[in-house]
Amino acid sequence: MSGGRNPVGGSVLGRLAAAASAAAAARALSGASDYVPAQARAALERRNHRGETVTLASGPILVLTATAAAVLGAPTARLRTAAAVAGLAAGAVGLYDDVVGARPEQKRDKGFRGHLRALGEGRVSAGLVKVAGIGAAALVAGRAVHRRPVDALLTAGVI
């Protein structure tokens, strides 16, 4: 990858092909949680805001495939770095929030107000870890793209 060239050739068609391939992989892997043993699958299940049962196994699959699509579709090394940092870090702290945030002591710490209440009580909620982690990853990704601090901060805000 010398000279910042994209591994798929840097062409628009190459980037679209990479994105389409990653989307196909995400679709193919979306049913992978069906093959997880029942006991492990039950530990990964949650109820969403509609009361439907969903699995946490889908999140990591989506994070990995979406990050791969973004990295493969980025035209420069700096943008590939930013995509990898932002995607993988957001996925990691999101998984942390899913797992730790489901603990009984975290149940009342939902929403921004709940995170602030927990902090006021001397506790750090899983959701606050996610907010801070995504913010920090956005700053690192912004810095990977831009050298001027103001540009890096603006990019982080967009991320």
GROMACS .gro file of C-alpha atoms in nm:
model
  159
    1MET     CA    1   0.000   0.000   0.000
    2SER     CA    2   0.266   0.246  -0.089
    3GLY     CA    3   0.173   0.602  -0.171
    4GLY     CA    4  -0.158   0.577   0.012
    5ARG     CA    5  -0.320   0.375  -0.270
    6ASN     CA    6  -0.640   0.197  -0.191
    7PRO     CA    7  -0.610  -0.185  -0.186
    8VAL     CA    8  -0.904  -0.210  -0.428
    9GLY     CA    9  -0.741   0.024  -0.678
   10GLY     CA   10  -0.882   0.355  -0.562
   11SER     CA   11  -1.145   0.373  -0.836
   12VAL     CA   12  -1.505   0.458  -0.761
   13LEU     CA   13  -1.609   0.121  -0.901
   14GLY     CA   14  -1.351  -0.054  -0.683
   15ARG     CA   15  -1.481   0.124  -0.372
   16LEU     CA   16  -1.841   0.040  -0.463
   17ALA     CA   17  -1.743  -0.324  -0.515
   18ALA     CA   18  -1.577  -0.329  -0.173
   19ALA     CA   19  -1.887  -0.181  -0.010
   20ALA     CA   20  -2.116  -0.425  -0.192
   21SER     CA   21  -1.896  -0.719  -0.089
   22ALA     CA   22  -1.901  -0.610   0.274
   23ALA     CA   23  -2.281  -0.566   0.262
   24ALA     CA   24  -2.315  -0.917   0.116
   25ALA     CA   25  -2.090  -1.053   0.391
   26ALA     CA   26  -2.299  -0.878   0.656
   27ARG     CA   27  -2.615  -1.028   0.510
   28ALA     CA   28  -2.459  -1.374   0.490
   29LEU     CA   29  -2.334  -1.355   0.848
   30SER     CA   30  -2.655  -1.209   0.992
   31GLY     CA   31  -2.791  -1.557   1.057
   32ALA     CA   32  -2.470  -1.681   1.220
   33SER     CA   33  -2.617  -1.636   1.567
   34ASP     CA   34  -2.859  -1.921   1.486
   35TYR     CA   35  -2.563  -2.158   1.520
   36VAL     CA   36  -2.462  -2.037   1.866
   37PRO     CA   37  -2.545  -2.294   2.138
   38ALA     CA   38  -2.884  -2.225   2.304
   39GLN     CA   39  -2.737  -2.137   2.645
   40ALA     CA   40  -2.493  -1.886   2.497
   41ARG     CA   41  -2.761  -1.749   2.265
   42ALA     CA   42  -2.992  -1.685   2.562
   43ALA     CA   43  -2.717  -1.487   2.734
   44LEU     CA   44  -2.689  -1.266   2.424
   45GLU     CA   45  -3.062  -1.198   2.390
   46ARG     CA   46  -3.225  -0.870   2.493
   47ARG     CA   47  -3.561  -0.700   2.447
   48ASN     CA   48  -3.550  -0.391   2.229
   49HIS     CA   49  -3.765  -0.079   2.270
   50ARG     CA   50  -4.049  -0.255   2.083
   51GLY     CA   51  -4.041  -0.555   2.313
   52GLU     CA   52  -3.894  -0.780   2.042
   53THR     CA   53  -3.620  -1.028   2.123
   54VAL     CA   54  -3.292  -0.934   1.954
   55THR     CA   55  -2.943  -1.078   1.979
   56LEU     CA   56  -2.626  -0.892   2.069
   57ALA     CA   57  -2.436  -1.118   1.828
   58SER     CA   58  -2.556  -0.906   1.536
   59GLY     CA   59  -2.374  -0.596   1.657
   60PRO     CA   60  -2.017  -0.728   1.625
   61ILE     CA   61  -2.099  -0.875   1.284
   62LEU     CA   62  -2.229  -0.540   1.163
   63VAL     CA   63  -1.935  -0.351   1.316
   64LEU     CA   64  -1.675  -0.574   1.151
   65THR     CA   65  -1.837  -0.578   0.808
   66ALA     CA   66  -1.925  -0.207   0.805
   67THR     CA   67  -1.575  -0.117   0.920
   68ALA     CA   68  -1.426  -0.342   0.652
   69ALA     CA   69  -1.643  -0.172   0.388
   70ALA     CA   70  -1.537   0.173   0.508
   71VAL     CA   71  -1.169   0.079   0.519
   72LEU     CA   72  -1.174  -0.086   0.176
   73GLY     CA   73  -1.375   0.198   0.028
   74ALA     CA   74  -1.157   0.479   0.161
   75PRO     CA   75  -0.936   0.639  -0.104
   76THR     CA   76  -0.638   0.726   0.122
   77ALA     CA   77  -0.439   0.569   0.402
   78ARG     CA   78  -0.545   0.847   0.642
   79LEU     CA   79  -0.912   0.783   0.573
   80ARG     CA   80  -0.863   0.407   0.608
   81THR     CA   81  -0.702   0.465   0.948
   82ALA     CA   82  -0.983   0.695   1.057
   83ALA     CA   83  -1.249   0.446   0.942
   84ALA     CA   84  -1.080   0.159   1.128
   85VAL     CA   85  -1.035   0.357   1.450
   86ALA     CA   86  -1.387   0.500   1.453
   87GLY     CA   87  -1.560   0.177   1.352
   88LEU     CA   88  -1.376  -0.066   1.577
   89ALA     CA   89  -1.368   0.162   1.883
   90ALA     CA   90  -1.739   0.244   1.854
   91GLY     CA   91  -1.814  -0.126   1.820
   92ALA     CA   92  -1.601  -0.217   2.121
   93VAL     CA   93  -1.758   0.038   2.356
   94GLY     CA   94  -2.102  -0.045   2.216
   95LEU     CA   95  -2.050  -0.411   2.304
   96TYR     CA   96  -1.926  -0.307   2.648
   97ASP     CA   97  -2.244  -0.102   2.699
   98ASP     CA   98  -2.461  -0.392   2.581
   99VAL     CA   99  -2.299  -0.639   2.820
  100VAL     CA  100  -2.228  -0.425   3.127
  101GLY     CA  101  -2.533  -0.202   3.081
  102ALA     CA  102  -2.758  -0.508   3.120
  103ARG     CA  103  -2.643  -0.564   3.478
  104PRO     CA  104  -2.909  -0.492   3.741
  105GLU     CA  105  -2.710  -0.208   3.902
  106GLN     CA  106  -2.694  -0.032   3.562
  107LYS     CA  107  -3.067  -0.049   3.483
  108ARG     CA  108  -3.153   0.296   3.618
  109ASP     CA  109  -2.856   0.463   3.448
  110LYS     CA  110  -3.020   0.478   3.105
  111GLY     CA  111  -3.035   0.796   2.900
  112PHE     CA  112  -2.816   1.103   2.932
  113ARG     CA  113  -2.989   1.211   3.253
  114GLY     CA  114  -2.927   0.866   3.404
  115HIS     CA  115  -2.558   0.881   3.310
  116LEU     CA  116  -2.523   1.222   3.476
  117ARG     CA  117  -2.711   1.103   3.788
  118ALA     CA  118  -2.477   0.803   3.818
  119LEU     CA  119  -2.175   1.030   3.779
  120GLY     CA  120  -2.315   1.261   4.051
  121GLU     CA  121  -2.336   0.956   4.278
  122GLY     CA  122  -1.973   0.870   4.209
  123ARG     CA  123  -2.045   0.590   3.963
  124VAL     CA  124  -1.959   0.560   3.595
  125SER     CA  125  -2.241   0.408   3.390
  126ALA     CA  126  -2.175   0.178   3.097
  127GLY     CA  127  -2.350   0.428   2.870
  128LEU     CA  128  -2.116   0.706   2.982
  129VAL     CA  129  -1.819   0.483   2.899
  130LYS     CA  130  -1.972   0.441   2.551
  131VAL     CA  131  -2.022   0.816   2.505
  132ALA     CA  132  -1.667   0.894   2.619
  133GLY     CA  133  -1.517   0.608   2.418
  134ILE     CA  134  -1.687   0.710   2.095
  135GLY     CA  135  -1.586   1.072   2.156
  136ALA     CA  136  -1.224   0.975   2.213
  137ALA     CA  137  -1.222   0.753   1.904
  138ALA     CA  138  -1.370   1.038   1.699
  139LEU     CA  139  -1.089   1.267   1.815
  140VAL     CA  140  -0.824   1.011   1.721
  141ALA     CA  141  -0.990   0.949   1.384
  142GLY     CA  142  -1.021   1.324   1.321
  143ARG     CA  143  -0.652   1.367   1.397
  144ALA     CA  144  -0.567   1.082   1.158
  145VAL     CA  145  -0.740   1.273   0.879
  146HIS     CA  146  -0.628   1.630   0.957
  147ARG     CA  147  -0.313   1.778   1.103
  148ARG     CA  148  -0.463   2.117   1.197
  149PRO     CA  149  -0.632   2.086   1.539
  150VAL     CA  150  -0.940   2.286   1.441
  151ASP     CA  151  -0.997   2.062   1.137
  152ALA     CA  152  -0.944   1.750   1.348
  153LEU     CA  153  -1.200   1.874   1.605
  154LEU     CA  154  -1.455   1.956   1.336
  155THR     CA  155  -1.407   1.612   1.182
  156ALA     CA  156  -1.445   1.450   1.524
  157GLY     CA  157  -1.772   1.638   1.567
  158VAL     CA  158  -1.901   1.497   1.240
  159ILE     CA  159  -1.793   1.144   1.336
   0.00000   0.00000   0.00000
